[in-house]
Amino acid sequence: MSDRQLLVLATRNAGKTREIREFLSDFPVKIKNLDDFGPIPLVEEDGTTFDENAYKKASFTAKVLGLPALADDSGLEVDALGGGPGVYSARYAGPGATDAENNAKLLREMEGKTNRAAAFMCVISIAVPSGVALTYEARCEGLIAEAAAGENGFGYDPVFYYPPLNRTFAQLSREEKNRVSHRGKALAELKEEFEKVLTWIRQRL
Ligand code: ITT
């Protein structure tokens, strides 16, 4: 299609990029990510909520590139850790921590804890260069497993046990995870009204 709207995914996370691209694959939209552009300054994710950080990432990218941008801010809230690591999920085991390091720290902190309830949160923000934005958000509840299991997905998926399917997120196929996950649900809402979102974007460019 010639009339495809450009949309930049304001993320450096390959796992998120895969999931988001898949959801929007049926629409007349050409998706680029940050790697398709030269070096751009990093946004400081210093907000105290997922909402703030998602908006910061989307609006900053849209302004810098002069293109509409979609950002995802997400993380894991664990009851026994007072809702942590929350907005600090990516750097739970320290700045630049790997997924394996974050998971190992989480399992260590959860040793001996009987309340293992947790929820993944996802906020998606779509911004245009003037700074206005649309927001979608969703949550998915589960439990922190006693040990990591599974090879699929990314991030905390191996330690996030999802009772309705009796497996960790890393033991689900991409389709299974997308049907129930925080990101899957937020993206399903977006997908439902994506035609309107495209019109909203075009009217503001
Ligand atoms: P960008 O900011 O570049 O998008 P990031 O990985 O830094 O990438 P966040 O700041 O939103 O992203 O941090 C999200 C954290 O939560 C990070 O540690 C992810 O691995 C984890 N996370 C988010 N969604 C997840 C999912 O679906 N499965 C497992 N872990 C997830």
Tab-separated table of C-alpha atoms and ligand atoms in Angstrom:
chain	number	residue	atom	x	y	z
A	1	MET	CA	0.000	0.000	0.000
A	2	SER	CA	1.382	3.440	-0.873
A	3	ASP	CA	-0.403	5.358	1.863
A	4	ARG	CA	1.283	3.745	4.808
A	5	GLN	CA	1.728	5.928	7.877
A	6	LEU	CA	5.190	5.862	9.449
A	7	LEU	CA	5.248	4.990	13.139
A	8	VAL	CA	8.428	4.766	15.202
A	9	LEU	CA	8.654	2.277	18.043
A	10	ALA	CA	10.465	4.189	20.778
A	11	THR	CA	12.121	1.159	22.348
A	12	ARG	CA	15.488	-0.565	22.393
A	13	ASN	CA	13.947	-3.785	23.709
A	14	ALA	CA	13.897	-6.483	21.000
A	15	GLY	CA	11.279	-8.582	22.817
A	16	LYS	CA	8.793	-5.712	22.993
A	17	THR	CA	9.497	-4.746	19.383
A	18	ARG	CA	8.643	-8.269	18.165
A	19	GLU	CA	5.370	-8.372	20.086
A	20	ILE	CA	4.247	-4.888	19.000
A	21	ARG	CA	5.159	-5.397	15.326
A	22	GLU	CA	3.138	-8.604	15.252
A	23	PHE	CA	0.017	-6.899	16.582
A	24	LEU	CA	0.084	-4.077	14.054
A	25	SER	CA	1.053	-6.196	11.060
A	26	ASP	CA	-2.442	-6.017	9.483
A	27	PHE	CA	-2.578	-2.218	9.352
A	28	PRO	CA	-1.424	0.303	6.722
A	29	VAL	CA	1.447	1.398	8.870
A	30	LYS	CA	5.183	1.258	8.275
A	31	ILE	CA	6.913	0.494	11.529
A	32	LYS	CA	10.457	1.630	12.198
A	33	ASN	CA	12.403	1.363	15.383
A	34	LEU	CA	15.159	3.433	16.924
A	35	ASP	CA	17.835	1.356	15.187
A	36	ASP	CA	16.582	2.691	11.837
A	37	PHE	CA	17.796	6.175	12.762
A	38	GLY	CA	21.199	7.588	13.635
A	39	PRO	CA	22.159	7.957	17.271
A	40	ILE	CA	19.514	9.845	19.215
A	41	PRO	CA	19.888	10.942	22.835
A	42	LEU	CA	18.521	8.584	25.483
A	43	VAL	CA	15.470	9.718	27.443
A	44	GLU	CA	15.853	9.613	31.168
A	45	GLU	CA	13.201	7.263	32.534
A	46	ASP	CA	12.966	9.098	35.816
A	47	GLY	CA	9.170	9.136	36.158
A	48	THR	CA	7.562	7.533	39.190
A	49	THR	CA	4.794	5.846	37.192
A	50	PHE	CA	4.625	3.677	34.053
A	51	ASP	CA	2.372	6.320	32.597
A	52	GLU	CA	4.893	9.128	33.015
A	53	ASN	CA	7.739	7.075	31.565
A	54	ALA	CA	5.722	5.829	28.593
A	55	TYR	CA	4.716	9.410	27.757
A	56	LYS	CA	8.289	10.674	28.195
A	57	LYS	CA	9.661	8.054	25.781
A	58	ALA	CA	6.940	8.557	23.160
A	59	SER	CA	6.837	12.369	23.206
A	60	PHE	CA	10.623	12.751	23.287
A	61	THR	CA	11.089	10.432	20.308
A	62	ALA	CA	8.253	12.070	18.356
A	63	LYS	CA	9.773	15.531	18.944
A	64	VAL	CA	13.343	14.527	18.108
A	65	LEU	CA	12.437	12.650	14.920
A	66	GLY	CA	9.427	14.715	13.855
A	67	LEU	CA	7.409	11.498	13.467
A	68	PRO	CA	4.624	9.809	15.431
A	69	ALA	CA	6.056	7.437	18.025
A	70	LEU	CA	4.770	4.569	20.137
A	71	ALA	CA	6.423	3.745	23.465
A	72	ASP	CA	5.798	0.981	25.965
A	73	ASP	CA	6.690	1.252	29.616
A	74	SER	CA	6.189	-1.907	31.538
A	75	GLY	CA	7.337	-3.850	34.557
A	76	LEU	CA	6.574	-6.300	37.290
A	77	GLU	CA	4.842	-5.440	40.574
A	78	VAL	CA	5.355	-7.995	43.320
A	79	ASP	CA	3.104	-7.827	46.397
A	80	ALA	CA	5.709	-9.214	48.822
A	81	LEU	CA	8.171	-6.571	47.614
A	82	GLY	CA	5.777	-3.677	48.264
A	83	GLY	CA	4.924	-3.405	44.552
A	84	GLY	CA	8.604	-3.481	43.478
A	85	PRO	CA	10.522	-3.614	41.281
A	86	GLY	CA	7.744	-1.699	39.405
A	87	VAL	CA	9.132	1.162	37.326
A	88	TYR	CA	12.641	-0.021	38.261
A	89	SER	CA	12.138	-3.495	36.723
A	90	ALA	CA	14.673	-3.016	33.911
A	91	ARG	CA	17.457	-2.010	36.302
A	92	TYR	CA	16.428	-4.144	39.306
A	93	ALA	CA	19.838	-5.831	39.621
A	94	GLY	CA	21.651	-2.564	38.796
A	95	PRO	CA	22.153	-0.253	35.799
A	96	GLY	CA	22.485	-2.256	32.587
A	97	ALA	CA	21.414	-5.490	34.321
A	98	THR	CA	20.677	-8.480	32.076
A	99	ASP	CA	17.362	-10.349	32.201
A	100	ALA	CA	19.168	-13.300	33.840
A	101	GLU	CA	20.603	-11.040	36.566
A	102	ASN	CA	17.207	-9.466	37.261
A	103	ASN	CA	15.526	-12.875	37.448
A	104	ALA	CA	18.223	-14.256	39.771
A	105	LYS	CA	17.831	-11.278	42.099
A	106	LEU	CA	14.046	-11.625	42.112
A	107	LEU	CA	14.190	-15.334	42.979
A	108	ARG	CA	16.686	-14.571	45.767
A	109	GLU	CA	14.499	-11.826	47.244
A	110	MET	CA	11.467	-14.118	47.079
A	111	GLU	CA	13.140	-17.069	48.819
A	112	GLY	CA	10.893	-18.353	51.617
A	113	LYS	CA	8.068	-15.908	50.801
A	114	THR	CA	4.627	-17.498	50.784
A	115	ASN	CA	2.772	-14.580	49.184
A	116	ARG	CA	4.021	-14.849	45.596
A	117	ALA	CA	1.326	-12.713	43.934
A	118	ALA	CA	2.578	-10.387	41.204
A	119	ALA	CA	1.322	-8.483	38.183
A	120	PHE	CA	2.861	-7.289	34.960
A	121	MET	CA	1.873	-3.741	33.992
A	122	CYS	CA	2.031	-2.165	30.566
A	123	VAL	CA	1.351	1.397	29.480
A	124	ILE	CA	1.507	2.276	25.808
A	125	SER	CA	1.751	5.898	24.761
A	126	ILE	CA	1.388	7.142	21.195
A	127	ALA	CA	2.626	10.692	20.702
A	128	VAL	CA	2.892	13.155	17.839
A	129	PRO	CA	5.700	15.764	17.558
A	130	SER	CA	3.581	18.520	19.183
A	131	GLY	CA	3.536	16.413	22.353
A	132	VAL	CA	-0.090	15.306	22.569
A	133	ALA	CA	-0.547	11.599	23.223
A	134	LEU	CA	-2.974	8.703	23.535
A	135	THR	CA	-2.599	6.102	26.291
A	136	TYR	CA	-3.507	2.424	26.622
A	137	GLU	CA	-2.827	0.345	29.683
A	138	ALA	CA	-3.345	-3.161	30.993
A	139	ARG	CA	-2.300	-5.542	33.722
A	140	CYS	CA	-1.845	-9.295	33.989
A	141	GLU	CA	-1.852	-11.148	37.313
A	142	GLY	CA	0.177	-14.214	38.191
A	143	LEU	CA	2.663	-15.618	40.679
A	144	ILE	CA	6.429	-15.557	41.033
A	145	ALA	CA	7.658	-19.105	40.373
A	146	GLU	CA	10.046	-20.875	42.760
A	147	ALA	CA	12.524	-21.357	39.899
A	148	ALA	CA	12.937	-20.104	36.331
A	149	ALA	CA	11.339	-22.269	33.627
A	150	GLY	CA	10.945	-21.963	29.839
A	151	GLU	CA	12.913	-20.473	26.954
A	152	ASN	CA	10.429	-18.228	25.148
A	153	GLY	CA	9.686	-14.543	25.580
A	154	PHE	CA	12.042	-12.158	27.354
A	155	GLY	CA	12.652	-10.339	30.631
A	156	TYR	CA	10.867	-11.817	33.635
A	157	ASP	CA	8.872	-14.343	31.563
A	158	PRO	CA	10.731	-17.427	32.962
A	159	VAL	CA	9.797	-16.528	36.558
A	160	PHE	CA	6.226	-15.316	35.926
A	161	TYR	CA	3.871	-18.240	36.472
A	162	TYR	CA	0.406	-17.825	34.965
A	163	PRO	CA	-2.091	-20.045	36.867
A	164	PRO	CA	-4.879	-20.220	34.226
A	165	LEU	CA	-2.468	-21.907	31.788
A	166	ASN	CA	-0.418	-23.667	34.469
A	167	ARG	CA	2.886	-22.505	32.937
A	168	THR	CA	5.341	-19.636	33.114
A	169	PHE	CA	5.126	-16.993	30.395
A	170	ALA	CA	8.405	-18.359	28.992
A	171	GLN	CA	6.672	-21.730	28.496
A	172	LEU	CA	3.918	-20.176	26.336
A	173	SER	CA	4.051	-19.677	22.589
A	174	ARG	CA	4.076	-16.054	21.367
A	175	GLU	CA	0.373	-16.346	20.431
A	176	GLU	CA	-0.570	-17.778	23.843
A	177	LYS	CA	1.294	-15.024	25.669
A	178	ASN	CA	-0.152	-12.270	23.446
A	179	ARG	CA	-3.705	-13.422	24.196
A	180	VAL	CA	-3.371	-12.910	27.956
A	181	SER	CA	-0.397	-10.674	28.675
A	182	HIS	CA	-0.389	-7.068	29.898
A	183	ARG	CA	1.067	-5.912	26.545
A	184	GLY	CA	-1.257	-8.173	24.562
A	185	LYS	CA	-4.309	-6.696	26.271
A	186	ALA	CA	-3.150	-3.084	25.906
A	187	LEU	CA	-2.342	-3.729	22.228
A	188	ALA	CA	-5.706	-5.438	21.657
A	189	GLU	CA	-7.442	-2.252	22.840
A	190	LEU	CA	-5.242	-0.177	20.568
A	191	LYS	CA	-5.835	-2.534	17.657
A	192	GLU	CA	-9.588	-2.280	18.114
A	193	GLU	CA	-9.494	1.455	17.371
A	194	PHE	CA	-6.326	1.659	15.319
A	195	GLU	CA	-8.065	3.096	12.253
A	196	LYS	CA	-9.263	5.997	14.412
A	197	VAL	CA	-5.781	6.342	15.903
A	198	LEU	CA	-4.301	6.640	12.417
A	199	THR	CA	-6.786	9.418	11.616
A	200	TRP	CA	-5.959	11.105	14.939
A	201	ILE	CA	-2.241	10.968	14.050
A	202	ARG	CA	-2.723	12.291	10.514
A	203	GLN	CA	-4.800	15.225	11.723
A	204	ARG	CA	-1.982	16.266	14.039
A	205	LEU	CA	1.008	16.028	11.730
B	1	ITT	P1	12.679	0.441	26.490
B	1	ITT	O1	12.582	1.444	27.623
B	1	ITT	O2	13.751	0.778	25.490
B	1	ITT	O3	11.350	0.191	25.839
B	1	ITT	P2	13.270	-1.480	28.594
B	1	ITT	O4	13.589	-2.928	28.566
B	1	ITT	O5	14.197	-0.562	29.358
B	1	ITT	O6	13.118	-1.003	27.073
B	1	ITT	P3	11.147	-0.729	30.451
B	1	ITT	O7	11.890	0.444	30.955
B	1	ITT	O8	9.684	-0.571	30.135
B	1	ITT	O9	11.795	-1.312	29.119
B	1	ITT	O10	11.337	-1.921	31.484
B	1	ITT	C1	10.529	-3.046	31.417
B	1	ITT	C2	11.091	-4.130	32.304
B	1	ITT	O11	10.063	-5.091	32.545
B	1	ITT	C3	12.237	-4.885	31.652
B	1	ITT	O12	13.087	-5.451	32.628
B	1	ITT	C4	11.491	-5.986	30.900
B	1	ITT	O13	12.309	-7.115	30.684
B	1	ITT	C5	10.346	-6.296	31.852
B	1	ITT	N1	9.156	-6.700	31.077
B	1	ITT	C6	8.278	-5.878	30.425
B	1	ITT	N2	7.383	-6.595	29.742
B	1	ITT	C7	7.697	-7.884	29.937
B	1	ITT	C8	7.158	-9.085	29.470
B	1	ITT	O14	6.145	-9.113	28.626
B	1	ITT	N3	7.736	-10.222	29.875
B	1	ITT	C9	8.774	-10.211	30.707
B	1	ITT	N4	9.368	-9.121	31.189
B	1	ITT	C10	8.837	-7.960	30.800
